PDB file of C-alpha atoms in Angstrom:
ATOM      1  CA  MET A   1       0.000   0.000   0.000  1.00  0.00           C
ATOM      2  CA  THR A   2       1.356   3.420  -0.986  1.00  0.00           C
ATOM      3  CA  GLN A   3       2.016   5.732   1.941  1.00  0.00           C
ATOM      4  CA  PRO A   4       0.017   8.993   1.588  1.00  0.00           C
ATOM      5  CA  ILE A   5       2.294  12.032   1.376  1.00  0.00           C
ATOM      6  CA  ASP A   6       1.333  15.650   2.103  1.00  0.00           C
ATOM      7  CA  GLN A   7       3.046  18.894   1.184  1.00  0.00           C
ATOM      8  CA  LEU A   8       3.365  21.047   4.288  1.00  0.00           C
ATOM      9  CA  THR A   9       2.927  24.796   4.669  1.00  0.00           C
ATOM     10  CA  ARG A  10       3.899  27.365   7.283  1.00  0.00           C
ATOM     11  CA  ARG A  11       0.819  26.359   9.275  1.00  0.00           C
ATOM     12  CA  ASP A  12       2.445  22.969   9.862  1.00  0.00           C
ATOM     13  CA  GLU A  13       5.589  24.393  11.427  1.00  0.00           C
ATOM     14  CA  ARG A  14       4.917  23.339  15.017  1.00  0.00           C
ATOM     15  CA  VAL A  15       4.291  19.656  14.317  1.00  0.00           C
ATOM     16  CA  ALA A  16       7.038  19.488  11.692  1.00  0.00           C
ATOM     17  CA  VAL A  17       9.616  21.001  14.039  1.00  0.00           C
ATOM     18  CA  ALA A  18       8.591  18.563  16.774  1.00  0.00           C
ATOM     19  CA  SER A  19       9.158  15.559  14.510  1.00  0.00           C
ATOM     20  CA  LEU A  20      12.424  16.863  13.074  1.00  0.00           C
ATOM     21  CA  SER A  21      13.693  17.713  16.563  1.00  0.00           C
ATOM     22  CA  ALA A  22      13.018  14.144  17.679  1.00  0.00           C
ATOM     23  CA  ALA A  23      14.787  12.765  14.614  1.00  0.00           C
ATOM     24  CA  PHE A  24      17.877  14.950  15.091  1.00  0.00           C
ATOM     25  CA  ALA A  25      18.065  14.925  18.901  1.00  0.00           C
ATOM     26  CA  ASN A  26      21.430  13.131  18.865  1.00  0.00           C
ATOM     27  CA  TYR A  27      22.704  14.108  15.438  1.00  0.00           C
ATOM     28  CA  ASP A  28      26.494  14.256  15.256  1.00  0.00           C
ATOM     29  CA  LEU A  29      26.699  17.908  14.250  1.00  0.00           C
ATOM     30  CA  LEU A  30      24.365  19.099  16.988  1.00  0.00           C
ATOM     31  CA  VAL A  31      26.092  17.022  19.647  1.00  0.00           C
ATOM     32  CA  ALA A  32      29.426  18.552  18.615  1.00  0.00           C
ATOM     33  CA  LEU A  33      27.991  22.068  18.544  1.00  0.00           C
ATOM     34  CA  CYS A  34      26.087  21.706  21.802  1.00  0.00           C
ATOM     35  CA  PRO A  35      27.420  18.967  24.122  1.00  0.00           C
ATOM     36  CA  ASN A  36      25.064  19.948  26.957  1.00  0.00           C
ATOM     37  CA  ALA A  37      21.965  17.782  26.467  1.00  0.00           C
ATOM     38  CA  GLU A  38      19.477  20.228  27.979  1.00  0.00           C
ATOM     39  CA  ARG A  39      20.747  23.174  25.952  1.00  0.00           C
ATOM     40  CA  ARG A  40      20.978  20.983  22.857  1.00  0.00           C
ATOM     41  CA  ARG A  41      17.237  20.338  23.013  1.00  0.00           C
ATOM     42  CA  TRP A  42      16.537  24.040  22.439  1.00  0.00           C
ATOM     43  CA  ALA A  43      19.269  24.307  19.816  1.00  0.00           C
ATOM     44  CA  THR A  44      17.874  21.309  17.923  1.00  0.00           C
ATOM     45  CA  GLU A  45      14.444  22.927  17.781  1.00  0.00           C
ATOM     46  CA  ALA A  46      15.976  26.136  16.419  1.00  0.00           C
ATOM     47  CA  PHE A  47      17.961  24.095  13.873  1.00  0.00           C
ATOM     48  CA  ALA A  48      14.845  22.246  12.678  1.00  0.00           C
ATOM     49  CA  ARG A  49      12.766  25.438  12.557  1.00  0.00           C
ATOM     50  CA  PHE A  50      15.437  27.283  10.562  1.00  0.00           C
ATOM     51  CA  LEU A  51      15.729  24.583   7.885  1.00  0.00           C
ATOM     52  CA  PHE A  52      11.968  23.981   7.755  1.00  0.00           C
ATOM     53  CA  ARG A  53      11.356  27.695   7.117  1.00  0.00           C
ATOM     54  CA  ILE A  54      13.909  27.814   4.308  1.00  0.00           C
ATOM     55  CA  ALA A  55      12.186  24.915   2.569  1.00  0.00           C
ATOM     56  CA  VAL A  56       8.692  26.346   3.041  1.00  0.00           C
ATOM     57  CA  ARG A  57       9.756  29.769   1.750  1.00  0.00           C
ATOM     58  CA  THR A  58      11.911  28.727  -1.205  1.00  0.00           C
ATOM     59  CA  GLY A  59      11.268  25.014  -1.744  1.00  0.00           C
ATOM     60  CA  VAL A  60       9.003  22.205  -0.575  1.00  0.00           C
ATOM     61  CA  VAL A  61       8.388  20.132   2.541  1.00  0.00           C
ATOM     62  CA  PHE A  62       6.856  16.676   2.202  1.00  0.00           C
ATOM     63  CA  ALA A  63       5.631  14.555   5.093  1.00  0.00           C
ATOM     64  CA  THR A  64       3.866  11.296   5.761  1.00  0.00           C
ATOM     65  CA  ARG A  65       0.264  11.650   6.858  1.00  0.00           C
ATOM     66  CA  ASP A  66       1.213  11.047  10.515  1.00  0.00           C
ATOM     67  CA  ARG A  67       4.135  13.538  10.196  1.00  0.00           C
ATOM     68  CA  ALA A  68       6.567  10.873  11.393  1.00  0.00           C
ATOM     69  CA  ALA A  69       8.820  11.428   8.361  1.00  0.00           C
ATOM     70  CA  ILE A  70       9.610  14.816   6.845  1.00  0.00           C
ATOM     71  CA  ALA A  71      11.782  15.869   3.906  1.00  0.00           C
ATOM     72  CA  CYS A  72      12.799  19.490   3.353  1.00  0.00           C
ATOM     73  CA  ALA A  73      14.128  20.165  -0.133  1.00  0.00           C
ATOM     74  CA  LEU A  74      15.074  22.982  -2.486  1.00  0.00           C
ATOM     75  CA  PRO A  75      14.185  22.444  -6.170  1.00  0.00           C
ATOM     76  CA  PRO A  76      16.111  23.529  -9.261  1.00  0.00           C
ATOM     77  CA  GLY A  77      16.133  27.294  -9.476  1.00  0.00           C
ATOM     78  CA  SER A  78      15.969  27.669  -5.688  1.00  0.00           C
ATOM     79  CA  GLU A  79      18.761  25.325  -4.626  1.00  0.00           C
ATOM     80  CA  TRP A  80      21.104  28.161  -3.579  1.00  0.00           C
ATOM     81  CA  PRO A  81      19.313  30.375  -0.998  1.00  0.00           C
ATOM     82  CA  SER A  82      20.769  33.810  -0.445  1.00  0.00           C
ATOM     83  CA  GLU A  83      22.331  34.923   2.824  1.00  0.00           C
ATOM     84  CA  TRP A  84      19.330  37.194   3.286  1.00  0.00           C
ATOM     85  CA  GLU A  85      17.012  34.170   3.127  1.00  0.00           C
ATOM     86  CA  TYR A  86      19.064  32.470   5.827  1.00  0.00           C
ATOM     87  CA  VAL A  87      18.729  35.529   8.043  1.00  0.00           C
ATOM     88  CA  ARG A  88      14.984  35.802   7.436  1.00  0.00           C
ATOM     89  CA  CYS A  89      14.517  32.135   8.345  1.00  0.00           C
ATOM     90  CA  GLY A  90      16.313  32.336  11.675  1.00  0.00           C
ATOM     91  CA  VAL A  91      19.986  31.495  11.256  1.00  0.00           C
ATOM     92  CA  LEU A  92      21.015  34.233  13.690  1.00  0.00           C
ATOM     93  CA  SER A  93      18.542  32.999  16.289  1.00  0.00           C
ATOM     94  CA  LEU A  94      20.020  29.532  15.939  1.00  0.00           C
ATOM     95  CA  ALA A  95      23.539  30.911  16.339  1.00  0.00           C
ATOM     96  CA  VAL A  96      22.483  32.636  19.572  1.00  0.00           C
ATOM     97  CA  ARG A  97      20.999  29.383  20.898  1.00  0.00           C
ATOM     98  CA  LEU A  98      24.338  27.693  20.248  1.00  0.00           C
ATOM     99  CA  ARG A  99      26.253  30.366  22.231  1.00  0.00           C
ATOM    100  CA  TRP A 100      28.955  32.490  20.714  1.00  0.00           C
ATOM    101  CA  ARG A 101      31.746  29.982  19.972  1.00  0.00           C
ATOM    102  CA  SER A 102      29.565  27.209  18.579  1.00  0.00           C
ATOM    103  CA  GLY A 103      27.340  29.790  16.891  1.00  0.00           C
ATOM    104  CA  LEU A 104      30.253  31.264  14.975  1.00  0.00           C
ATOM    105  CA  TRP A 105      31.395  27.759  14.035  1.00  0.00           C
ATOM    106  CA  PHE A 106      27.930  26.967  12.669  1.00  0.00           C
ATOM    107  CA  LEU A 107      27.781  30.184  10.633  1.00  0.00           C
ATOM    108  CA  ARG A 108      31.114  29.302   9.036  1.00  0.00           C
ATOM    109  CA  LEU A 109      29.804  25.875   8.023  1.00  0.00           C
ATOM    110  CA  GLY A 110      27.278  27.320   5.558  1.00  0.00           C
ATOM    111  CA  PRO A 111      29.821  28.417   2.926  1.00  0.00           C
ATOM    112  CA  TRP A 112      31.709  25.164   3.458  1.00  0.00           C
ATOM    113  CA  PHE A 113      28.606  23.069   2.714  1.00  0.00           C
ATOM    114  CA  ASP A 114      27.918  25.213  -0.351  1.00  0.00           C
ATOM    115  CA  SER A 115      31.436  24.781  -1.752  1.00  0.00           C
ATOM    116  CA  THR A 116      31.329  21.027  -1.148  1.00  0.00           C
ATOM    117  CA  ARG A 117      27.978  20.709  -2.950  1.00  0.00           C
ATOM    118  CA  GLU A 118      29.251  22.846  -5.813  1.00  0.00           C
ATOM    119  CA  LYS A 119      32.212  20.491  -6.170  1.00  0.00           C
ATOM    120  CA  HIS A 120      29.824  17.606  -6.873  1.00  0.00           C
ATOM    121  CA  VAL A 121      27.066  19.258  -8.907  1.00  0.00           C
ATOM    122  CA  GLY A 122      28.817  22.265 -10.421  1.00  0.00           C
ATOM    123  CA  ASP A 123      26.304  24.540 -12.095  1.00  0.00           C
ATOM    124  CA  ARG A 124      23.845  21.711 -12.847  1.00  0.00           C
ATOM    125  CA  PRO A 125      20.275  22.365 -11.746  1.00  0.00           C
ATOM    126  CA  HIS A 126      19.488  19.921  -8.960  1.00  0.00           C
ATOM    127  CA  TRP A 127      17.306  19.110  -5.994  1.00  0.00           C
ATOM    128  CA  TYR A 128      18.983  19.697  -2.629  1.00  0.00           C
ATOM    129  CA  VAL A 129      17.511  17.703   0.251  1.00  0.00           C
ATOM    130  CA  HIS A 130      18.874  19.640   3.198  1.00  0.00           C
ATOM    131  CA  LEU A 131      16.876  17.871   5.894  1.00  0.00           C
ATOM    132  CA  LEU A 132      15.334  14.394   5.998  1.00  0.00           C
ATOM    133  CA  GLY A 133      14.181  13.063   9.347  1.00  0.00           C
ATOM    134  CA  VAL A 134      12.157  10.158  10.692  1.00  0.00           C
ATOM    135  CA  ARG A 135      11.016  10.019  14.293  1.00  0.00           C
ATOM    136  CA  PRO A 136      12.967   7.296  16.183  1.00  0.00           C
ATOM    137  CA  GLU A 137       9.896   5.188  16.943  1.00  0.00           C
ATOM    138  CA  ALA A 138       8.924   5.148  13.236  1.00  0.00           C
ATOM    139  CA  GLN A 139      12.291   4.185  11.765  1.00  0.00           C
ATOM    140  CA  GLY A 140      12.646   0.935   9.845  1.00  0.00           C
ATOM    141  CA  ARG A 141       9.215   1.224   8.185  1.00  0.00           C
ATOM    142  CA  GLY A 142      10.367   2.538   4.798  1.00  0.00           C
ATOM    143  CA  LEU A 143       9.143   6.059   5.489  1.00  0.00           C
ATOM    144  CA  SER A 144      12.289   7.699   4.085  1.00  0.00           C
ATOM    145  CA  ARG A 145      11.561   6.205   0.690  1.00  0.00           C
ATOM    146  CA  ALA A 146       7.905   7.199   0.911  1.00  0.00           C
ATOM    147  CA  VAL A 147       8.554  10.837   1.821  1.00  0.00           C
ATOM    148  CA  MET A 148      11.236  11.171  -0.865  1.00  0.00           C
ATOM    149  CA  ARG A 149       9.007   9.754  -3.598  1.00  0.00           C
ATOM    150  CA  PRO A 150       7.558  13.130  -4.761  1.00  0.00           C
ATOM    151  CA  ILE A 151      11.086  14.555  -5.014  1.00  0.00           C
ATOM    152  CA  PHE A 152      12.364  11.562  -6.985  1.00  0.00           C
ATOM    153  CA  ASP A 153       9.367  11.681  -9.329  1.00  0.00           C
ATOM    154  CA  ALA A 154       9.834  15.397 -10.000  1.00  0.00           C
ATOM    155  CA  ALA A 155      13.580  14.957 -10.505  1.00  0.00           C
ATOM    156  CA  ASP A 156      13.096  12.062 -12.923  1.00  0.00           C
ATOM    157  CA  ARG A 157      10.515  13.958 -14.962  1.00  0.00           C
ATOM    158  CA  THR A 158      13.010  16.751 -15.622  1.00  0.00           C
ATOM    159  CA  GLY A 159      16.178  14.649 -15.709  1.00  0.00           C
ATOM    160  CA  THR A 160      17.555  16.349 -12.615  1.00  0.00           C
ATOM    161  CA  PRO A 161      19.887  14.897  -9.954  1.00  0.00           C
ATOM    162  CA  VAL A 162      19.152  14.932  -6.227  1.00  0.00           C
ATOM    163  CA  TYR A 163      21.902  15.801  -3.743  1.00  0.00           C
ATOM    164  CA  LEU A 164      22.155  15.375   0.015  1.00  0.00           C
ATOM    165  CA  GLU A 165      24.763  14.953   2.721  1.00  0.00           C
ATOM    166  CA  THR A 166      24.902  13.144   6.050  1.00  0.00           C
ATOM    167  CA  MET A 167      27.297  12.763   8.947  1.00  0.00           C
ATOM    168  CA  PRO A 168      26.523   9.347  10.463  1.00  0.00           C
ATOM    169  CA  GLU A 169      28.201   6.714   8.301  1.00  0.00           C
ATOM    170  CA  ALA A 170      25.316   4.335   9.040  1.00  0.00           C
ATOM    171  CA  ASN A 171      23.022   6.556   6.951  1.00  0.00           C
ATOM    172  CA  VAL A 172      25.094   5.992   3.813  1.00  0.00           C
ATOM    173  CA  ALA A 173      23.764   2.446   3.362  1.00  0.00           C
ATOM    174  CA  ILE A 174      20.193   3.699   3.811  1.00  0.00           C
ATOM    175  CA  TYR A 175      20.595   6.329   1.110  1.00  0.00           C
ATOM    176  CA  LYS A 176      22.249   3.866  -1.247  1.00  0.00           C
ATOM    177  CA  LYS A 177      19.114   1.724  -1.003  1.00  0.00           C
ATOM    178  CA  LEU A 178      17.157   4.800  -2.117  1.00  0.00           C
ATOM    179  CA  GLY A 179      19.270   5.063  -5.258  1.00  0.00           C
ATOM    180  CA  PHE A 180      21.975   7.483  -4.146  1.00  0.00           C
ATOM    181  CA  GLU A 181      25.658   6.993  -4.886  1.00  0.00           C
ATOM    182  CA  LEU A 182      28.419   8.067  -2.546  1.00  0.00           C
ATOM    183  CA  VAL A 183      30.358  10.804  -4.336  1.00  0.00           C
ATOM    184  CA  GLY A 184      32.574  12.110  -1.555  1.00  0.00           C
ATOM    185  CA  ARG A 185      33.674  12.054   2.054  1.00  0.00           C
ATOM    186  CA  THR A 186      35.320  15.099   3.547  1.00  0.00           C
ATOM    187  CA  GLU A 187      35.874  16.531   6.989  1.00  0.00           C
ATOM    188  CA  LEU A 188      34.133  19.569   8.364  1.00  0.00           C
ATOM    189  CA  PRO A 189      36.175  22.195  10.136  1.00  0.00           C
ATOM    190  CA  GLY A 190      36.615  20.621  13.555  1.00  0.00           C
ATOM    191  CA  GLY A 191      37.090  17.086  12.235  1.00  0.00           C
ATOM    192  CA  LEU A 192      33.508  15.863  11.773  1.00  0.00           C
ATOM    193  CA  PRO A 193      33.066  13.557   8.759  1.00  0.00           C
ATOM    194  CA  ASN A 194      30.610  14.494   6.038  1.00  0.00           C
ATOM    195  CA  TRP A 195      29.328  12.024   3.462  1.00  0.00           C
ATOM    196  CA  GLU A 196      28.046  13.453   0.174  1.00  0.00           C
ATOM    197  CA  LEU A 197      25.578  11.529  -1.971  1.00  0.00           C
ATOM    198  CA  LEU A 198      24.012  12.059  -5.387  1.00  0.00           C
ATOM    199  CA  ARG A 199      21.082  10.368  -7.093  1.00  0.00           C
ATOM    200  CA  GLU A 200      21.060  10.639 -10.864  1.00  0.00           C
ATOM    201  CA  PRO A 201      17.645  10.754 -12.570  1.00  0.00           C
ATOM    202  CA  SER A 202      16.039   7.556 -13.756  1.00  0.00           C
ATOM    203  CA  HIS A 203      16.494   7.233 -17.511  1.00  0.00           C
ATOM    204  CA  ALA A 204      13.556   4.845 -17.712  1.00  0.00           C
ATOM    205  CA  PHE A 205      11.217   7.386 -16.093  1.00  0.00           C
ATOM    206  CA  ALA A 206      12.394  10.190 -18.377  1.00  0.00           C
ATOM    207  CA  THR A 207      11.991   7.998 -21.469  1.00  0.00           C
ATOM    208  CA  GLN A 208       8.461   7.041 -20.451  1.00  0.00           C
ATOM    209  CA  ALA A 209       7.525  10.655 -19.758  1.00  0.00           C
ATOM    210  CA  THR A 210       8.766  11.937 -23.126  1.00  0.00           C
ATOM    211  CA  GLY A 211       7.771   8.934 -25.219  1.00  0.00           C
ATOM    212  CA  ALA A 212      11.355   8.575 -26.473  1.00  0.00           C
ATOM    213  CA  THR A 213      12.835   5.194 -27.323  1.00  0.00           C
TER     214      THR A 213
END
């Protein structure tokens, strides 16, 4: 049975942030930025809210009907948000939540992520999935594939790749099952590993859509 998928709006921010915060509660980057567990809870909420707002304003957010799985993505034409968009969506508030040293470190990571993505996609139009989370109690049910389906379908229709990155090495195998290929592994400033993955569009889908042979 196909899992129903909804496109979220700004009205869904509260429930979306709650689910994303649960999914990223112990994410490597946030643990490194905010070792104190109590303070990290507030920082994780600010992190999820910031990235959710970027996607709602300039891209799309897809979620399962129960909101257990959520994907925030930027489509071709909007895959490179401006610094002003980051400010409008709360990056400075997040930096404050992280305190000054970790906040400055986080702000410096943005250009680094951009340059790493550019290394793999160049000037090709692409989908950028900058946040994909599944609540811990719902993991292992195939919800990542379900919530990514609208993005994959749109990318295949236009012959566009999909790019994402992750820090836990265990996630690499999950994304490979979704059709991604590992295209790089680099280290963030501070020594954290970052795994970069790219999914090329399905030729079969594109051929079917255009009627080509």
